[in-house]
Amino acid sequence: MTEPRDEVRRLTEALRTAIRLSGVSHRQIERELAMSTGYLTRILAGRLQLRVTHLLSICQAIGLPAESFFGALYPSRTPASEAEARLTRGLAQLHAQPDQRRDPESLLRELGAFLEEIKNELRERK
């Protein structure tokens, strides 16, 4: 498994590449995000800690949806275990993007089925 520090470095490098490919200058991004001059350069050089808000804001400023950025770095794959698959489904259902949210009744039905699945697995472990 990759060390978190190495993964942050990879994200920072990918963000630097995305900015370069977008053609948007550092100064344009800094202006749009109300950052001081040189702040973005310090983030991308690793002198300042990369934060999730930085990453999401920069992606927005260069016109790259966050899901495209992360999808390029973490392509879909088959979950390694049933537990991972269940967690992935649960996250996708409970934390959908606002434009992808479903009506509360269907969400509750799915949540109930998800909880029942967890209960069954816990019973099997006993």
PDB file of C-alpha atoms in Angstrom:
ATOM      1  CA  MET A   1       0.000   0.000   0.000  1.00  0.00           C
ATOM      2  CA  THR A   2       1.228   3.487  -0.856  1.00  0.00           C
ATOM      3  CA  GLU A   3       2.243   5.800   1.962  1.00  0.00           C
ATOM      4  CA  PRO A   4      -0.146   8.757   2.396  1.00  0.00           C
ATOM      5  CA  ARG A   5       2.708  11.237   1.913  1.00  0.00           C
ATOM      6  CA  ASP A   6       3.624   9.628  -1.413  1.00  0.00           C
ATOM      7  CA  GLU A   7      -0.003   9.698  -2.508  1.00  0.00           C
ATOM      8  CA  VAL A   8      -0.313  13.405  -1.661  1.00  0.00           C
ATOM      9  CA  ARG A   9       2.839  14.023  -3.714  1.00  0.00           C
ATOM     10  CA  ARG A  10       1.265  12.115  -6.625  1.00  0.00           C
ATOM     11  CA  LEU A  11      -1.933  14.171  -6.339  1.00  0.00           C
ATOM     12  CA  THR A  12       0.073  17.396  -6.259  1.00  0.00           C
ATOM     13  CA  GLU A  13       2.069  16.385  -9.339  1.00  0.00           C
ATOM     14  CA  ALA A  14      -1.123  15.411 -11.173  1.00  0.00           C
ATOM     15  CA  LEU A  15      -2.694  18.734 -10.232  1.00  0.00           C
ATOM     16  CA  ARG A  16       0.371  20.566 -11.555  1.00  0.00           C
ATOM     17  CA  THR A  17       0.065  18.622 -14.821  1.00  0.00           C
ATOM     18  CA  ALA A  18      -3.668  19.343 -15.084  1.00  0.00           C
ATOM     19  CA  ILE A  19      -3.017  23.067 -14.638  1.00  0.00           C
ATOM     20  CA  ARG A  20      -0.315  23.010 -17.295  1.00  0.00           C
ATOM     21  CA  LEU A  21      -2.562  21.110 -19.734  1.00  0.00           C
ATOM     22  CA  SER A  22      -5.488  23.467 -19.076  1.00  0.00           C
ATOM     23  CA  GLY A  23      -3.533  26.507 -20.215  1.00  0.00           C
ATOM     24  CA  VAL A  24      -4.723  28.514 -17.204  1.00  0.00           C
ATOM     25  CA  SER A  25      -1.903  30.427 -15.526  1.00  0.00           C
ATOM     26  CA  HIS A  26      -1.066  30.208 -11.849  1.00  0.00           C
ATOM     27  CA  ARG A  27      -1.843  33.905 -11.510  1.00  0.00           C
ATOM     28  CA  GLN A  28      -5.300  33.458 -13.088  1.00  0.00           C
ATOM     29  CA  ILE A  29      -6.086  30.672 -10.636  1.00  0.00           C
ATOM     30  CA  GLU A  30      -4.770  32.697  -7.689  1.00  0.00           C
ATOM     31  CA  ARG A  31      -6.919  35.673  -8.699  1.00  0.00           C
ATOM     32  CA  GLU A  32     -10.031  33.547  -9.172  1.00  0.00           C
ATOM     33  CA  LEU A  33      -9.542  31.840  -5.816  1.00  0.00           C
ATOM     34  CA  ALA A  34      -8.476  35.030  -3.993  1.00  0.00           C
ATOM     35  CA  MET A  35      -5.054  33.586  -3.181  1.00  0.00           C
ATOM     36  CA  SER A  36      -1.995  35.733  -2.654  1.00  0.00           C
ATOM     37  CA  THR A  37       0.647  35.831  -5.374  1.00  0.00           C
ATOM     38  CA  GLY A  38       2.824  32.726  -5.250  1.00  0.00           C
ATOM     39  CA  TYR A  39       0.479  30.797  -2.946  1.00  0.00           C
ATOM     40  CA  LEU A  40      -0.414  28.244  -5.625  1.00  0.00           C
ATOM     41  CA  THR A  41       3.246  27.741  -6.502  1.00  0.00           C
ATOM     42  CA  ARG A  42       4.041  27.033  -2.836  1.00  0.00           C
ATOM     43  CA  ILE A  43       1.205  24.477  -2.668  1.00  0.00           C
ATOM     44  CA  LEU A  44       2.358  22.732  -5.838  1.00  0.00           C
ATOM     45  CA  ALA A  45       5.981  22.714  -4.655  1.00  0.00           C
ATOM     46  CA  GLY A  46       4.965  20.997  -1.432  1.00  0.00           C
ATOM     47  CA  ARG A  47       5.959  23.928   0.782  1.00  0.00           C
ATOM     48  CA  LEU A  48       2.338  24.320   1.882  1.00  0.00           C
ATOM     49  CA  GLN A  49       0.061  21.424   2.719  1.00  0.00           C
ATOM     50  CA  LEU A  50      -2.325  20.460  -0.081  1.00  0.00           C
ATOM     51  CA  ARG A  51      -5.851  20.547   1.287  1.00  0.00           C
ATOM     52  CA  VAL A  52      -8.969  19.027  -0.188  1.00  0.00           C
ATOM     53  CA  THR A  53     -10.466  22.509  -0.577  1.00  0.00           C
ATOM     54  CA  HIS A  54      -7.396  23.585  -2.570  1.00  0.00           C
ATOM     55  CA  LEU A  55      -7.661  20.588  -4.860  1.00  0.00           C
ATOM     56  CA  LEU A  56     -11.396  21.003  -5.483  1.00  0.00           C
ATOM     57  CA  SER A  57     -11.140  24.777  -5.992  1.00  0.00           C
ATOM     58  CA  ILE A  58      -8.219  24.483  -8.398  1.00  0.00           C
ATOM     59  CA  CYS A  59     -10.003  21.797 -10.424  1.00  0.00           C
ATOM     60  CA  GLN A  60     -13.022  24.090 -10.659  1.00  0.00           C
ATOM     61  CA  ALA A  61     -10.861  27.064 -11.660  1.00  0.00           C
ATOM     62  CA  ILE A  62      -9.284  25.140 -14.554  1.00  0.00           C
ATOM     63  CA  GLY A  63     -12.608  23.689 -15.692  1.00  0.00           C
ATOM     64  CA  LEU A  64     -11.865  20.099 -14.697  1.00  0.00           C
ATOM     65  CA  PRO A  65     -14.602  18.320 -12.749  1.00  0.00           C
ATOM     66  CA  ALA A  66     -13.182  16.707  -9.617  1.00  0.00           C
ATOM     67  CA  GLU A  67     -14.621  13.336 -10.634  1.00  0.00           C
ATOM     68  CA  SER A  68     -12.621  13.519 -13.873  1.00  0.00           C
ATOM     69  CA  PHE A  69      -9.440  14.387 -11.975  1.00  0.00           C
ATOM     70  CA  PHE A  70      -9.877  11.555  -9.478  1.00  0.00           C
ATOM     71  CA  GLY A  71     -11.190   9.170 -12.146  1.00  0.00           C
ATOM     72  CA  ALA A  72      -8.000   9.635 -14.136  1.00  0.00           C
ATOM     73  CA  LEU A  73      -5.855   8.867 -11.092  1.00  0.00           C
ATOM     74  CA  TYR A  74      -8.044   6.154  -9.608  1.00  0.00           C
ATOM     75  CA  PRO A  75      -9.744   4.304 -12.475  1.00  0.00           C
ATOM     76  CA  SER A  76     -12.667   2.057 -11.627  1.00  0.00           C
ATOM     77  CA  ARG A  77     -11.793  -1.473 -10.736  1.00  0.00           C
ATOM     78  CA  THR A  78     -13.516  -4.462  -9.246  1.00  0.00           C
ATOM     79  CA  PRO A  79     -13.576  -4.186  -5.439  1.00  0.00           C
ATOM     80  CA  ALA A  80     -11.013  -6.450  -3.758  1.00  0.00           C
ATOM     81  CA  SER A  81     -13.510  -7.757  -1.226  1.00  0.00           C
ATOM     82  CA  GLU A  82     -17.215  -7.861  -0.475  1.00  0.00           C
ATOM     83  CA  ALA A  83     -16.603  -5.462   2.402  1.00  0.00           C
ATOM     84  CA  GLU A  84     -14.993  -2.946   0.029  1.00  0.00           C
ATOM     85  CA  ALA A  85     -17.877  -3.362  -2.426  1.00  0.00           C
ATOM     86  CA  ARG A  86     -20.415  -2.769   0.342  1.00  0.00           C
ATOM     87  CA  LEU A  87     -18.581   0.341   1.566  1.00  0.00           C
ATOM     88  CA  THR A  88     -18.362   1.677  -1.974  1.00  0.00           C
ATOM     89  CA  ARG A  89     -22.084   1.137  -2.597  1.00  0.00           C
ATOM     90  CA  GLY A  90     -22.996   2.710   0.722  1.00  0.00           C
ATOM     91  CA  LEU A  91     -20.869   5.786   0.072  1.00  0.00           C
ATOM     92  CA  ALA A  92     -22.223   6.167  -3.452  1.00  0.00           C
ATOM     93  CA  GLN A  93     -25.809   5.926  -2.235  1.00  0.00           C
ATOM     94  CA  LEU A  94     -25.521   8.084   0.854  1.00  0.00           C
ATOM     95  CA  HIS A  95     -23.213  10.759  -0.554  1.00  0.00           C
ATOM     96  CA  ALA A  96     -24.363  11.194  -4.140  1.00  0.00           C
ATOM     97  CA  GLN A  97     -23.782  14.516  -5.841  1.00  0.00           C
ATOM     98  CA  PRO A  98     -26.721  16.904  -5.434  1.00  0.00           C
ATOM     99  CA  ASP A  99     -27.832  16.481  -9.064  1.00  0.00           C
ATOM    100  CA  GLN A 100     -27.749  12.676  -8.715  1.00  0.00           C
ATOM    101  CA  ARG A 101     -29.729  12.341  -5.499  1.00  0.00           C
ATOM    102  CA  ARG A 102     -32.869  10.283  -5.588  1.00  0.00           C
ATOM    103  CA  ASP A 103     -36.164  10.634  -3.820  1.00  0.00           C
ATOM    104  CA  PRO A 104     -36.014   9.934  -0.063  1.00  0.00           C
ATOM    105  CA  GLU A 105     -38.274   6.867  -0.223  1.00  0.00           C
ATOM    106  CA  SER A 106     -36.089   4.941  -2.668  1.00  0.00           C
ATOM    107  CA  LEU A 107     -32.990   5.985  -0.743  1.00  0.00           C
ATOM    108  CA  LEU A 108     -34.541   4.673   2.493  1.00  0.00           C
ATOM    109  CA  ARG A 109     -35.422   1.375   0.801  1.00  0.00           C
ATOM    110  CA  GLU A 110     -31.846   0.994  -0.426  1.00  0.00           C
ATOM    111  CA  LEU A 111     -30.471   1.956   2.979  1.00  0.00           C
ATOM    112  CA  GLY A 112     -32.727  -0.644   4.618  1.00  0.00           C
ATOM    113  CA  ALA A 113     -31.480  -3.328   2.229  1.00  0.00           C
ATOM    114  CA  PHE A 114     -27.904  -2.250   2.881  1.00  0.00           C
ATOM    115  CA  LEU A 115     -28.393  -2.487   6.658  1.00  0.00           C
ATOM    116  CA  GLU A 116     -30.062  -5.891   6.300  1.00  0.00           C
ATOM    117  CA  GLU A 117     -27.062  -7.079   4.306  1.00  0.00           C
ATOM    118  CA  ILE A 118     -24.733  -5.966   7.109  1.00  0.00           C
ATOM    119  CA  LYS A 119     -26.899  -7.680   9.749  1.00  0.00           C
ATOM    120  CA  ASN A 120     -26.823 -10.945   7.794  1.00  0.00           C
ATOM    121  CA  GLU A 121     -23.062 -10.784   7.480  1.00  0.00           C
ATOM    122  CA  LEU A 122     -22.694 -10.152  11.219  1.00  0.00           C
ATOM    123  CA  ARG A 123     -24.963 -13.135  11.981  1.00  0.00           C
ATOM    124  CA  GLU A 124     -22.814 -15.338   9.742  1.00  0.00           C
ATOM    125  CA  ARG A 125     -19.661 -14.320  11.616  1.00  0.00           C
ATOM    126  CA  LYS A 126     -21.048 -15.469  14.971  1.00  0.00           C
TER     127      LYS A 126
END
